[in-house]
Coordinates of C-alpha atoms and ligand atoms in Angstrom, one line a residue:
M1 CA -12.2 -25.8 -35.4
K2 CA -13.4 -22.7 -33.8
K3 CA -10.8 -23.0 -31.1
R4 CA -8.1 -23.5 -33.8
I5 CA -9.3 -20.5 -35.8
Y6 CA -9.3 -18.5 -32.5
R7 CA -5.9 -19.6 -31.5
A8 CA -4.3 -19.0 -34.9
T9 CA -5.8 -15.5 -35.1
L10 CA -4.7 -14.6 -31.7
I11 CA -1.2 -15.9 -32.2
T12 CA -1.0 -13.9 -35.5
S13 CA -2.2 -10.9 -33.9
V14 CA 0.2 -11.1 -31.0
L15 CA 3.0 -11.9 -33.5
V16 CA 2.2 -9.0 -35.7
L17 CA 2.0 -6.8 -32.5
V18 CA 5.5 -7.9 -31.3
V19 CA 7.0 -7.5 -34.7
A20 CA 5.4 -4.1 -35.1
F21 CA 6.6 -3.0 -31.7
A22 CA 10.1 -4.2 -32.5
L23 CA 10.3 -2.6 -35.9
T24 CA 8.8 0.7 -34.8
T25 CA 11.3 0.8 -31.8
R26 CA 14.2 0.2 -34.2
V27 CA 13.1 2.7 -36.8
L28 CA 12.4 5.3 -34.2
Y29 CA 15.8 4.7 -32.5
G30 CA 17.6 5.0 -35.8
H31 CA 15.6 8.2 -36.6
F32 CA 16.7 9.6 -33.2
S33 CA 20.3 8.5 -33.5
H34 CA 20.6 10.1 -36.9
A35 CA 19.1 13.3 -35.5
I36 CA 21.7 13.3 -32.8
D37 CA 24.6 12.7 -35.2
T38 CA 23.4 15.5 -37.5
Q39 CA 23.2 17.8 -34.5
L40 CA 26.7 16.9 -33.2
E41 CA 28.1 17.5 -36.8
I42 CA 26.5 20.9 -36.9
Q43 CA 27.8 21.8 -33.5
L44 CA 31.2 20.5 -34.4
K45 CA 31.3 22.7 -37.5
L46 CA 30.5 25.8 -35.3
A47 CA 33.0 24.9 -32.7
V48 CA 35.6 24.5 -35.5
H49 CA 34.9 27.8 -36.7
G50 CA 34.8 29.3 -33.3
V51 CA 38.4 27.6 -32.4
E52 CA 39.8 28.8 -35.8
V53 CA 39.0 32.3 -34.8
G54 CA 39.0 32.4 -30.9
G55 CA 41.5 29.7 -30.2
E56 CA 41.3 27.6 -26.8
D57 CA 39.4 30.4 -25.1
F58 CA 36.4 29.8 -27.2
L59 CA 36.5 26.2 -26.2
R60 CA 36.5 27.1 -22.6
S61 CA 33.5 29.3 -23.0
L62 CA 31.6 26.3 -24.5
A63 CA 31.9 24.0 -21.7
D64 CA 28.6 22.0 -21.5
E65 CA 27.5 18.9 -19.5
N66 CA 25.5 17.4 -22.5
Y67 CA 28.6 17.0 -24.7
R68 CA 32.4 17.1 -24.5
L69 CA 34.9 18.9 -26.6
T70 CA 38.5 17.7 -26.9
L71 CA 41.2 19.4 -28.9
V72 CA 44.1 17.1 -29.9
N73 CA 47.3 18.1 -31.7
S74 CA 48.6 16.3 -34.6
D75 CA 50.9 14.1 -32.5
G76 CA 47.8 12.8 -30.6
A77 CA 48.5 14.8 -27.3
V78 CA 45.4 16.3 -25.8
V79 CA 45.6 20.1 -25.8
F80 CA 42.2 20.8 -24.2
D81 CA 39.2 19.0 -22.9
T82 CA 36.0 20.5 -21.6
A83 CA 35.5 17.5 -19.2
A84 CA 38.8 16.7 -17.8
D85 CA 42.3 18.0 -17.1
S86 CA 44.2 17.4 -20.4
S87 CA 47.6 17.1 -18.8
G88 CA 46.8 13.7 -17.3
M89 CA 45.2 12.2 -20.4
D90 CA 46.6 9.5 -22.6
N91 CA 47.9 10.0 -26.2
H92 CA 44.9 9.8 -28.5
L93 CA 46.6 8.9 -31.7
D94 CA 45.3 5.3 -31.6
R95 CA 41.7 6.4 -31.3
E96 CA 39.8 5.6 -34.4
E97 CA 38.0 8.8 -35.0
I98 CA 41.3 10.8 -34.5
K99 CA 43.2 8.5 -36.9
E100 CA 40.5 8.9 -39.4
A101 CA 40.4 12.7 -39.1
I102 CA 44.3 12.9 -39.6
Q103 CA 44.0 10.8 -42.6
T104 CA 40.7 12.2 -44.1
G105 CA 40.0 15.4 -42.4
S106 CA 37.0 14.0 -40.4
G107 CA 36.2 10.9 -38.5
K108 CA 33.6 9.1 -36.4
S109 CA 33.4 6.3 -34.0
E110 CA 31.0 5.0 -31.5
R111 CA 32.0 3.1 -28.2
F112 CA 29.8 1.0 -26.1
S113 CA 29.9 0.9 -22.3
R114 CA 30.6 -2.5 -20.7
T115 CA 27.0 -3.1 -19.8
L116 CA 25.9 -2.2 -23.4
L117 CA 23.4 0.1 -22.0
K118 CA 25.2 3.2 -23.2
K119 CA 27.3 4.4 -26.1
T120 CA 29.6 7.3 -26.9
I121 CA 29.4 9.0 -30.2
N122 CA 32.8 10.7 -31.3
I123 CA 32.9 13.1 -34.3
T124 CA 36.1 14.8 -35.2
Q125 CA 37.3 17.3 -37.7
K126 CA 40.9 18.5 -38.6
L127 CA 41.5 22.2 -38.1
S128 CA 43.5 24.3 -40.5
N129 CA 46.6 24.2 -38.1
G130 CA 46.5 20.3 -38.1
E131 CA 44.9 20.0 -34.8
I132 CA 41.8 17.8 -34.5
L133 CA 38.7 18.8 -32.6
R134 CA 36.5 16.2 -31.3
I135 CA 33.0 16.4 -30.0
S136 CA 31.4 13.6 -28.0
T137 CA 28.2 12.9 -26.4
T138 CA 26.8 9.9 -24.6
Q139 CA 23.4 8.4 -25.8
R140 CA 21.2 5.5 -24.4
T141 CA 21.5 2.3 -26.5
L142 CA 18.4 0.7 -27.9
I143 CA 18.5 -2.0 -25.1
Q144 CA 18.3 0.7 -22.4
L145 CA 15.7 2.5 -24.1
V146 CA 13.6 -0.6 -24.3
L147 CA 14.3 -1.4 -20.6
K148 CA 13.5 2.1 -19.5
S149 CA 10.1 2.1 -21.3
L150 CA 9.4 -1.7 -20.4
W151 CA 6.3 -1.1 -18.1
P152 CA 4.6 1.3 -20.4
L153 CA 5.4 -1.0 -23.2
L154 CA 4.0 -4.0 -21.3
A155 CA 0.9 -2.1 -20.6
V156 CA 0.3 -1.2 -24.2
F157 CA 1.1 -4.8 -25.3
A158 CA -1.4 -6.2 -22.7
F159 CA -4.1 -3.8 -23.9
A160 CA -3.3 -4.6 -27.5
A161 CA -3.3 -8.4 -26.8
M162 CA -6.7 -8.0 -25.0
L163 CA -8.0 -6.3 -28.1
S164 CA -6.5 -9.1 -30.2
M165 CA -8.4 -11.6 -28.1
I166 CA -11.7 -10.0 -28.6
A167 CA -11.0 -9.5 -32.3
A168 CA -9.9 -13.1 -32.7
K169 CA -13.0 -14.4 -30.9
R170 CA -15.3 -12.4 -33.2
V171 CA -13.3 -13.5 -36.3
S172 CA -13.6 -17.1 -35.3
D173 CA -17.2 -16.8 -34.5
R174 CA -17.9 -15.3 -37.9
I175 CA -16.0 -17.9 -39.8
V176 CA -17.6 -20.7 -38.1
E177 CA -21.1 -19.6 -37.8
P178 CA -22.1 -20.3 -41.5
L179 CA -20.3 -23.7 -41.3
N180 CA -22.4 -24.5 -38.5
R181 CA -25.7 -23.6 -40.4
L182 CA -24.4 -26.0 -43.3
D183 CA -27.3 -28.4 -44.4
M184 CA -25.3 -31.5 -45.1
E185 CA -28.4 -33.4 -46.2
N186 CA -28.8 -31.1 -49.1
P187 CA -25.3 -29.6 -49.7
S188 CA -26.4 -27.9 -52.9
D189 CA -28.9 -25.8 -51.1
N190 CA -26.1 -23.9 -49.0
D191 CA -25.9 -20.8 -51.3
E192 CA -24.9 -18.4 -48.5
V193 CA -21.6 -20.1 -47.4
Y194 CA -18.1 -19.5 -48.7
D195 CA -17.4 -20.0 -52.4
E196 CA -14.4 -21.9 -51.5
L197 CA -16.6 -24.7 -50.1
A198 CA -18.5 -25.2 -53.3
P199 CA -16.2 -28.0 -54.6
L200 CA -16.3 -29.8 -51.1
L201 CA -20.2 -29.4 -51.1
L202 CA -20.5 -30.8 -54.6
H203 CA -18.4 -33.8 -53.5
I204 CA -20.4 -34.3 -50.4
E205 CA -23.6 -34.4 -52.5
K206 CA -22.2 -36.8 -54.8
Q207 CA -21.1 -38.9 -51.8
N208 CA -24.5 -38.6 -50.4
E209 CA -26.1 -39.8 -53.5
K210 CA -23.8 -42.8 -53.7
I211 CA -24.4 -43.6 -50.1
D212 CA -28.2 -43.4 -50.6
M213 CA -27.9 -45.8 -53.6
Q214 CA -25.7 -48.2 -51.7
V215 CA -28.1 -48.2 -48.6
K216 CA -31.0 -48.8 -51.0
E217 CA -29.2 -51.7 -52.6
L218 CA -28.2 -53.3 -49.2
K219 CA -31.9 -52.7 -48.1
Q220 CA -33.3 -54.5 -51.1
R221 CA -30.7 -57.3 -50.6
Q222 CA -31.6 -57.6 -46.9
E223 CA -35.1 -57.9 -47.8
E224 CA -34.6 -60.5 -50.5
F225 CA -32.4 -62.4 -47.9
S226 CA -35.1 -62.1 -45.3
A227 CA -37.8 -63.1 -47.6
V228 CA -35.8 -66.2 -48.6
T229 CA -34.8 -67.3 -45.1
E230 CA -38.1 -66.4 -43.3
N231 CA -39.9 -68.8 -45.6
M232 CA -37.4 -71.6 -45.2
N233 CA -38.6 -74.7 -43.1
E234 CA -35.0 -75.1 -42.1
G235 CA -33.6 -73.1 -39.4
L236 CA -30.8 -70.8 -40.4
V237 CA -28.5 -68.8 -38.0
M238 CA -25.6 -66.5 -39.3
L239 CA -22.9 -66.1 -36.7
G240 CA -20.1 -63.5 -36.5
N241 CA -16.4 -64.4 -35.8
R242 CA -17.0 -64.3 -32.0
G243 CA -20.0 -66.6 -32.3
N244 CA -22.6 -63.7 -31.8
V245 CA -25.8 -64.0 -33.7
L246 CA -25.9 -61.9 -36.8
A247 CA -29.3 -63.1 -38.3
I248 CA -31.7 -65.8 -37.3
N249 CA -34.8 -66.9 -39.2
K250 CA -38.3 -67.8 -38.0
A251 CA -37.7 -71.5 -38.1
A252 CA -34.5 -71.3 -36.0
M253 CA -36.2 -68.9 -33.5
K254 CA -38.9 -71.6 -33.0
I255 CA -36.3 -74.5 -32.7
F256 CA -34.2 -72.7 -30.1
S257 CA -37.2 -71.0 -28.4
A258 CA -35.5 -67.6 -29.0
D259 CA -36.6 -64.2 -30.1
K260 CA -35.1 -61.3 -32.1
K261 CA -33.5 -60.0 -28.9
C262 CA -30.8 -62.7 -29.4
I263 CA -29.3 -60.8 -32.4
G264 CA -26.1 -59.3 -31.5
R265 CA -25.6 -61.5 -28.4
P266 CA -23.4 -64.7 -28.2
F267 CA -25.3 -67.8 -29.7
I268 CA -24.2 -69.7 -26.4
E269 CA -26.7 -67.4 -24.5
T270 CA -29.5 -68.6 -26.7
E271 CA -28.5 -72.3 -26.8
R272 CA -26.2 -73.8 -24.1
D273 CA -26.0 -77.3 -25.8
V274 CA -22.5 -78.5 -25.2
N275 CA -22.5 -80.5 -28.6
I276 CA -23.6 -77.5 -30.6
S277 CA -20.9 -75.3 -28.9
E278 CA -18.2 -77.8 -29.7
A279 CA -19.5 -78.1 -33.2
L280 CA -19.3 -74.4 -33.6
A281 CA -15.8 -74.2 -32.4
N282 CA -14.8 -77.2 -34.7
A283 CA -16.5 -75.3 -37.6
M284 CA -14.4 -72.1 -36.8
T285 CA -11.1 -74.1 -36.9
C286 CA -11.8 -76.9 -39.4
G287 CA -14.3 -75.3 -41.6
A288 CA -17.4 -77.6 -41.1
A289 CA -19.1 -79.6 -38.4
E290 CA -22.3 -81.6 -38.1
V291 CA -24.2 -82.4 -34.9
H292 CA -27.3 -84.1 -33.8
Y293 CA -29.7 -81.9 -31.6
C294 CA -32.9 -82.8 -29.7
A295 CA -35.5 -80.3 -28.5
N296 CA -39.1 -80.2 -27.7
G297 CA -39.4 -83.9 -28.6
R298 CA -38.1 -83.4 -32.2
E299 CA -34.7 -84.4 -33.7
Y300 CA -32.5 -82.0 -35.7
Q301 CA -29.4 -82.3 -37.7
V302 CA -27.3 -79.2 -37.4
N303 CA -24.6 -78.4 -40.1
I304 CA -22.3 -75.6 -39.4
S305 CA -20.0 -74.2 -42.1
G306 CA -17.2 -71.6 -41.2
I307 CA -17.2 -68.6 -43.5
G308 CA -13.8 -67.4 -44.6
R309 CA -10.5 -69.4 -44.7
G310 CA -7.9 -70.7 -42.2
N311 CA -8.0 -69.7 -38.5
D312 CA -9.2 -66.2 -39.3
R313 CA -12.9 -67.1 -40.0
D314 CA -15.3 -64.2 -40.7
G315 CA -18.2 -66.1 -39.0
A316 CA -20.3 -69.3 -39.5
A317 CA -23.7 -70.3 -41.1
M318 CA -25.7 -72.8 -39.1
L319 CA -28.5 -74.8 -41.0
I320 CA -30.8 -76.8 -38.9
F321 CA -32.9 -79.6 -40.4
D322 CA -35.8 -81.3 -38.7
V323 CA -35.0 -85.1 -39.2
T324 CA -37.6 -86.4 -36.7
D325 CA -39.7 -88.1 -39.4
K326 CA -36.5 -89.5 -41.1
V327 CA -35.1 -90.8 -37.8
F328 CA -38.6 -92.3 -36.8
A329 CA -38.9 -93.8 -40.1
E330 CA -35.5 -95.3 -40.1
R331 CA -36.0 -96.7 -36.6
N332 CA -39.3 -98.0 -37.7
R333 CA -37.8 -99.7 -40.7
R334 CA -35.1 -101.2 -38.5
E335 CA -37.6 -102.6 -36.0
F336 CA -39.9 -103.7 -38.9
T337 CA -37.0 -105.7 -40.5
A338 CA -36.3 -107.2 -37.1
N339 CA -39.9 -108.0 -36.6
V340 CA -40.5 -109.5 -40.1
S341 CA -37.4 -111.9 -39.8
H342 CA -38.7 -113.0 -36.4
E343 CA -42.3 -113.4 -37.6
L344 CA -41.3 -115.3 -40.6
K345 CA -38.9 -117.5 -38.9
T346 CA -41.6 -119.0 -36.4
P347 CA -43.9 -120.7 -39.1
L348 CA -40.9 -121.5 -41.4
Q349 CA -39.3 -123.4 -38.3
S350 CA -42.7 -125.1 -37.6
I351 CA -42.9 -126.2 -41.3
S352 CA -39.4 -127.3 -41.6
G353 CA -39.7 -129.3 -38.2
S354 CA -42.9 -131.1 -39.3
A355 CA -41.4 -132.0 -42.8
E356 CA -38.2 -133.2 -41.3
L357 CA -40.1 -135.4 -38.9
I358 CA -42.3 -136.9 -41.8
E359 CA -39.2 -137.3 -43.9
N360 CA -37.3 -139.2 -41.3
G361 CA -40.3 -141.6 -40.7
L362 CA -40.5 -140.4 -37.1
V363 CA -44.3 -139.6 -37.5
K364 CA -46.7 -142.4 -37.0
P365 CA -48.9 -142.8 -40.0
E366 CA -52.0 -141.9 -38.2
D367 CA -50.4 -138.5 -37.1
I368 CA -49.3 -137.5 -40.6
P369 CA -52.6 -135.7 -41.4
S370 CA -52.3 -133.5 -38.4
F371 CA -48.7 -132.7 -39.3
I372 CA -49.6 -131.9 -42.9
S373 CA -52.6 -129.8 -41.5
N374 CA -49.9 -127.9 -39.2
I375 CA -47.8 -127.4 -42.4
R376 CA -50.7 -126.1 -44.3
S377 CA -51.9 -123.7 -41.6
E378 CA -48.3 -122.3 -40.9
S379 CA -48.0 -121.8 -44.8
A380 CA -51.2 -120.0 -44.8
R381 CA -50.0 -117.8 -42.2
L382 CA -46.7 -117.3 -44.0
I383 CA -48.7 -116.2 -47.0
S384 CA -51.0 -114.0 -45.2
L385 CA -48.0 -112.4 -43.4
I386 CA -46.2 -111.8 -46.7
D387 CA -49.4 -110.3 -48.2
D388 CA -49.6 -107.9 -45.3
I389 CA -46.0 -107.1 -45.6
I390 CA -46.3 -106.4 -49.4
K391 CA -49.5 -104.3 -48.7
L392 CA -47.6 -102.3 -46.1
S393 CA -44.7 -101.7 -48.3
R394 CA -46.8 -100.6 -51.0
L395 CA -48.4 -98.0 -48.8
D396 CA -45.0 -96.9 -47.4
E397 CA -43.6 -96.4 -51.0
K398 CA -46.9 -94.8 -51.8
T399 CA -47.2 -96.8 -54.9
E400 CA -49.8 -95.5 -57.3
M401 CA -53.2 -97.1 -56.4
K402 CA -56.0 -97.8 -58.7
Y403 CA -58.8 -95.2 -57.6
E404 CA -62.4 -95.7 -58.1
K405 CA -65.7 -94.5 -56.6
I406 CA -67.0 -97.0 -54.0
D407 CA -70.2 -97.4 -52.4
L408 CA -69.1 -97.9 -48.6
Y409 CA -72.3 -99.4 -47.6
E410 CA -72.3 -102.1 -50.3
L411 CA -68.7 -102.9 -49.6
A412 CA -69.3 -103.3 -45.7
V413 CA -72.4 -105.7 -46.6
K414 CA -70.2 -107.8 -49.0
T415 CA -67.2 -107.9 -46.5
A416 CA -69.6 -109.0 -43.7
E417 CA -70.9 -111.7 -46.0
G418 CA -67.3 -112.9 -46.6
L419 CA -66.6 -113.0 -42.9
K420 CA -69.8 -115.1 -42.2
S421 CA -68.1 -118.4 -41.9
L422 CA -65.7 -117.1 -39.4
A423 CA -68.4 -115.3 -37.5
D424 CA -70.4 -118.5 -37.4
K425 CA -67.4 -120.4 -36.2
K426 CA -67.1 -117.9 -33.4
K427 CA -70.8 -117.8 -32.9
V428 CA -70.7 -114.1 -33.4
S429 CA -73.5 -112.2 -35.2
I430 CA -72.7 -109.5 -37.8
T431 CA -75.2 -106.7 -38.8
V432 CA -74.6 -103.9 -41.2
G433 CA -76.7 -100.8 -41.1
G434 CA -76.9 -97.4 -42.6
Q435 CA -77.2 -96.1 -46.0
S436 CA -75.5 -96.0 -49.4
V437 CA -72.7 -93.5 -49.3
F438 CA -70.0 -93.2 -51.9
V439 CA -66.3 -92.5 -51.3
Q440 CA -64.3 -90.9 -54.2
N441 CA -60.9 -92.0 -55.3
A442 CA -60.8 -94.9 -52.8
G443 CA -60.3 -98.3 -54.4
R444 CA -58.8 -101.3 -52.6
L445 CA -57.7 -99.3 -49.6
V446 CA -61.2 -98.7 -48.5
W447 CA -61.7 -102.5 -48.7
E448 CA -58.5 -103.0 -46.6
I449 CA -59.9 -100.8 -43.9
T450 CA -63.4 -102.2 -43.9
F451 CA -62.1 -105.8 -43.9
N452 CA -59.5 -105.5 -41.2
L453 CA -61.9 -103.6 -38.9
L454 CA -64.7 -106.1 -39.4
E455 CA -62.3 -109.2 -39.2
N456 CA -60.9 -107.8 -35.9
A457 CA -64.3 -107.2 -34.5
V458 CA -65.2 -110.7 -35.2
K459 CA -61.8 -112.3 -34.3
Y460 CA -61.5 -110.5 -30.9
N461 CA -65.1 -111.2 -29.8
K462 CA -66.7 -113.4 -27.3
E463 CA -69.0 -116.4 -27.9
Y464 CA -72.5 -115.1 -28.9
G465 CA -70.9 -111.7 -29.2
T466 CA -72.1 -108.9 -31.7
V467 CA -70.7 -106.8 -34.4
I468 CA -72.6 -103.9 -35.6
A469 CA -71.3 -102.0 -38.5
E470 CA -72.9 -98.6 -39.7
V471 CA -72.3 -96.5 -42.8
I472 CA -73.7 -93.0 -42.7
K473 CA -73.1 -89.7 -44.4
G474 CA -71.0 -87.5 -42.0
D475 CA -71.7 -83.9 -41.0
D476 CA -68.1 -82.7 -41.6
C477 CA -67.1 -85.5 -44.0
A478 CA -68.2 -87.6 -47.1
A479 CA -68.8 -91.0 -45.3
V480 CA -68.6 -92.5 -41.9
L481 CA -67.9 -96.2 -41.2
R482 CA -68.4 -97.3 -37.6
V483 CA -67.6 -100.8 -36.5
K484 CA -68.8 -101.7 -32.9
D485 CA -68.2 -105.0 -31.2
S486 CA -69.1 -106.6 -27.8
G487 CA -65.7 -108.3 -27.8
I488 CA -62.7 -108.6 -25.3
G489 CA -61.8 -105.0 -25.7
V490 CA -58.3 -103.4 -25.4
P491 CA -56.7 -102.5 -22.1
A492 CA -56.3 -98.7 -21.8
E493 CA -52.5 -98.9 -21.6
D494 CA -52.2 -100.8 -25.0
L495 CA -54.9 -98.7 -26.9
H496 CA -52.4 -96.2 -28.3
R497 CA -50.0 -99.0 -29.4
I498 CA -52.3 -101.3 -31.4
F499 CA -51.7 -99.5 -34.6
E500 CA -48.0 -100.2 -34.4
R501 CA -46.7 -102.8 -36.7
F502 CA -46.6 -106.3 -35.1
Y503 CA -48.1 -105.1 -31.9
R504 CA -50.6 -107.5 -30.4
V505 CA -52.3 -107.2 -27.0
D506 CA -52.2 -111.0 -26.5
K507 CA -49.8 -112.7 -28.8
S508 CA -50.9 -116.2 -28.4
H509 CA -54.6 -115.1 -28.9
S510 CA -53.7 -113.3 -32.0
Q511 CA -51.8 -116.1 -33.5
E512 CA -54.6 -118.6 -32.7
T513 CA -56.9 -116.5 -34.7
G514 CA -54.4 -116.1 -37.6
G515 CA -53.5 -112.6 -36.8
T516 CA -50.2 -111.1 -38.2
G517 CA -50.1 -108.0 -36.0
L518 CA -50.2 -105.8 -39.2
G519 CA -54.0 -105.4 -39.9
L520 CA -54.3 -102.2 -37.9
S521 CA -50.9 -100.9 -39.4
I522 CA -52.5 -101.4 -42.8
V523 CA -55.7 -99.6 -41.6
K524 CA -53.7 -96.7 -40.4
H525 CA -51.6 -96.2 -43.5
A526 CA -54.5 -96.7 -45.7
A527 CA -56.5 -94.0 -43.8
E528 CA -53.5 -91.7 -43.9
Y529 CA -53.1 -92.3 -47.7
L530 CA -56.7 -91.4 -48.3
G531 CA -56.8 -88.5 -45.8
A532 CA -59.3 -90.3 -43.6
E533 CA -59.5 -90.0 -39.7
I534 CA -59.7 -92.8 -37.3
D535 CA -61.0 -92.8 -33.7
I536 CA -60.9 -95.8 -31.5
Q537 CA -62.8 -96.2 -28.2
S538 CA -62.3 -99.5 -26.3
E539 CA -63.1 -100.8 -22.7
Y540 CA -61.3 -104.0 -21.7
G541 CA -63.7 -106.8 -21.4
V542 CA -66.7 -104.7 -22.7
G543 CA -66.0 -104.1 -26.4
T544 CA -64.5 -101.8 -29.0
E545 CA -65.8 -99.2 -31.4
V546 CA -63.8 -97.8 -34.3
T547 CA -64.9 -95.0 -36.4
V548 CA -63.4 -93.9 -39.8
K549 CA -64.3 -90.6 -41.4
F550 CA -63.6 -90.5 -45.2
K551 CA -63.1 -86.9 -46.4
N552 CA -64.2 -87.5 -50.0
Ligands
LIG601 P1 -53.9 -108.9 -35.8 O1 -53.4 -109.3 -37.1 O2 -53.0 -109.6 -34.9 O3 -55.2 -108.9 -35.5 P2 -53.9 -106.2 -35.7 O4 -53.0 -105.1 -36.2 O5 -55.3 -106.2 -36.6 O6 -53.2 -107.4 -35.7 O7 -54.4 -105.8 -34.3 C1 -53.4 -105.6 -33.3 C2 -53.8 -106.0 -31.9 O8 -54.9 -105.2 -31.5 C3 -54.5 -107.3 -32.1 O9 -53.5 -108.3 -31.8 C4 -55.5 -107.3 -30.9 O10 -54.8 -107.6 -29.6 C5 -55.9 -105.9 -30.9 N1 -57.2 -105.6 -31.5 C6 -57.5 -105.2 -32.7 N2 -58.8 -105.0 -32.9 C7 -59.4 -105.3 -31.7 C8 -60.8 -105.5 -31.3 N3 -61.8 -105.1 -32.1 N4 -61.1 -105.9 -30.1 C9 -60.0 -106.2 -29.3 N5 -58.7 -106.1 -29.5 C10 -58.4 -105.8 -30.8

């Protein structure tokens, strides 16, 4: 701006200078020409008077190199000339100033030299005898005048231009200086600047207020958006039209092991998964895409939605759901269904086979009781299997249970008594120690836990083995049930799997003892339901100890 003001001021000054020079020269030249004309007219008048009185001799006495006098008769012939021999001169009747003098008594003409550098001024007057007296002088034209005084003129011009430059600089500095001092944050406080700027400053102030309000509103919305997205369990990533990250919430940062530095960078730098990249490209063209993604041992469902329409998308929103539990539950359910079918099929086939043989009379009468006993025991197995499946499905569906306050010690004693015949059969001794401790909001689930643990301790024991159950009050919990046996123990590699449904370390031994492979699954689920903790320690061939800590 300063430069423009400087340039404009300088150009204006130089233009004014040039025009002033031209006009002054023109006016002075005009004035000068007029003075010469007036002087010539006076001289002509004097000469006319002299010729009227003194004739040609008077003219001869007036010979002067500054001007020329010519006497022409009424026919145009030159009678006398102060500068040349009149005998050799042309007839002057066609000359403009002579013609004019003959007609009006006086005349005037100007003739320029070929180079236009000089001009001749002729003034004529008719004498009383009809002759015409002409006075002529040569004068420099304006062009020559300018050319002659070119160098001094240029020197003056250069000096004036220099002054103009200094003045232009000062003017531009002065104009710009208050503008530089303008406080744009508080436009209304700028009292000392130009009045002409007042409407602009007012407008800026209004704009500032508007911008402040919009910034505040945007900030508030941003905070609201952050508050919502940061507390989401699902991952959320907002992407720009080139796939660069615009926003990412805490959950998504955790899933992709990223930090805030990824904002502004292409998402592919954060996660190079080919499936996600392809899904993102699809969402940008088709509008939406879904993809499965695994990281850090967890499984995610990634839904990407393109923002905007057609091929010209503004970006995309990526929502990431943790579906590990869902996938796991689905897989478990599938496996469970397959296992249940298999487990039910075996006793049913046995029952159906035995019945068919009896029906067709293929069994000797003395063998019939053993066949019937087989049918009965397989049916009992089926019933206990179905019982366990029903219990598990109730636990899975979290069906409302009947809660009551239970004395864990009393329950353990009663359960041990119930298992006495089994224990006797296996020549295993059961003892229950400890004290009366109450478990709140428990009900049948505590019985399931106690029964299954004690039953397993007896079932998987050795002849003359021992089962010691203990109920005590815990330091960090309401009650502790500890069941320790001197049985066959669980191999270390199987220990982490025995709580799975239908998992048995030794299938034939388990079936022999009437096990369904679901007992510990029921224990695990019941404990989870009650918020109890289970710990199992086992040594193969030595024995097993299971501890359950009830929270309330
Ligand atoms: P089951 O109905 O077959 O007993 P469980 O779910 O109760 O099924 O137990 C799963 C498997 O864990 C059993 O088949 C058995 O091999 C093993 N097991 C459970 N408790 C004990 C224990 N106290 N000692 C040794 N092995 C055990």
